[in-house]
Amino acid sequence: MVSSTSLVISPRKFRSDLYSYPYQADSNTPLVVNVLASLIERNMARNQRISKNCSSPWYLSKYMKKTRIFECHETPDMTIQSYLERIFRYTRAGPSVYVVAYVYIDRFCQNNPGFRINVTNVHRLLITTIMVASKYVEDMNYRNSYFARVGGLTTNELNKLELEFLFLMGFKLHVNVSVFESYCCHLEREVSIGGGYQIESTLRCAEEIKTRQDEDRRYNQCAGLLL
C-alpha cells in the first residue's frame, strides 16, 4: 500500500537549502531539484499545447536542425524528477550547479528560438547542462564517461552533445553573481506562489524501493553495454 503526502517548501526553507546546503554523503536531494523538475515539466506541457495549435515558422527551421542532436529515438522511461534525482544521487552536485544549469537552459532556448523542450530532448539537455554547469561551478568533477553512464548515454554521445551545446551557446558560460542571484530569486518566486511550493511526496514501501533500485540497475546495465 502506498500513501501520499504533500511536502511544502517555503521560500525561507528553499533559500536556506540553496545557500547553506550541507555537503555530506548522506545529504538529502537539494530542494532546487524538485522546483527545477516542476518548472521544466510545466514548460514541456506549454510547449506541447503550442505545438498542437500552431506549427513553427519556416525561418526557425535552421535552429531546429542544429538542435536535433538532442533528440533521442527512444524516449527514456523516467520522469524528469526521477532523472534529476538519479543525477544527484550519483554525482552529488550541489544546489548551485542546478541553478547554473537552469541559466544555461534558459540561454540555450533564447539562442535557439526554434528549440522547444519536449519528452524526446529533455533528458539529453539536462545531463549535458548539468555536466557543463558542474565543470563551471565545482572544483573537482567526474569524467564525461561517468556522467554518460549516469545519464544512460555512451561517452561518445555525451562528448558530441557537449561540443554542440557549447557552440550553440556561443561559449557564453560565464554566470556572474548578479545573474546567479536573479535566477535564484526567480526560483524563490516560484516557491512563494500560494504561500509555499506544493510537491507530491510519496512514502515508499519496500516494494517501491526495490523498483527504483531495479530501474537504476537497468540504466547502469544499458550504459555498460553501450560503453
C-alpha angles and dihedrals in degrees: 000000000000125000126192131213132181119246112209117206114196121204090245093052091046093051092046091052091046097051102026102038113158106235098211134134092248097042117135122248109282113257090233088070090063094046094046091049091052093047092051093046090052090048090051091050090051091048090051091054091048094049091052094051101041141011124237116267115257093244090064093059092090090059092047092054092052094051096046090099088077093059117097125205094223118043111230112247093231131099121238090249093051092045093052091046089052091051091051093045093057101032102032089214110179127238094266090062091059092047091052090045087054089052090051093049090051092048091046092054091047093049092048107042094180093057117100124181111240141152092280098055108023098088094050091045092051098049090046097048093043092050092049091044090050090054089050097046108029126069093214125038142179120249121263089251090061094048088048092056091047091050096044095247137116118256090244091054093050092046090055092046092051093049094047091046092053092051093045088051091049086236088285098148102137114116113187125204095262093051091047091049093048092055090047088053090050090053089047090053089053088053094047094057107115093006095289140018112263116214124177106236119190123210100221123213123211092272092056092049089053090050091055091048090051089050091053091046092053091049092050093047091049092049091046092055092050095049 
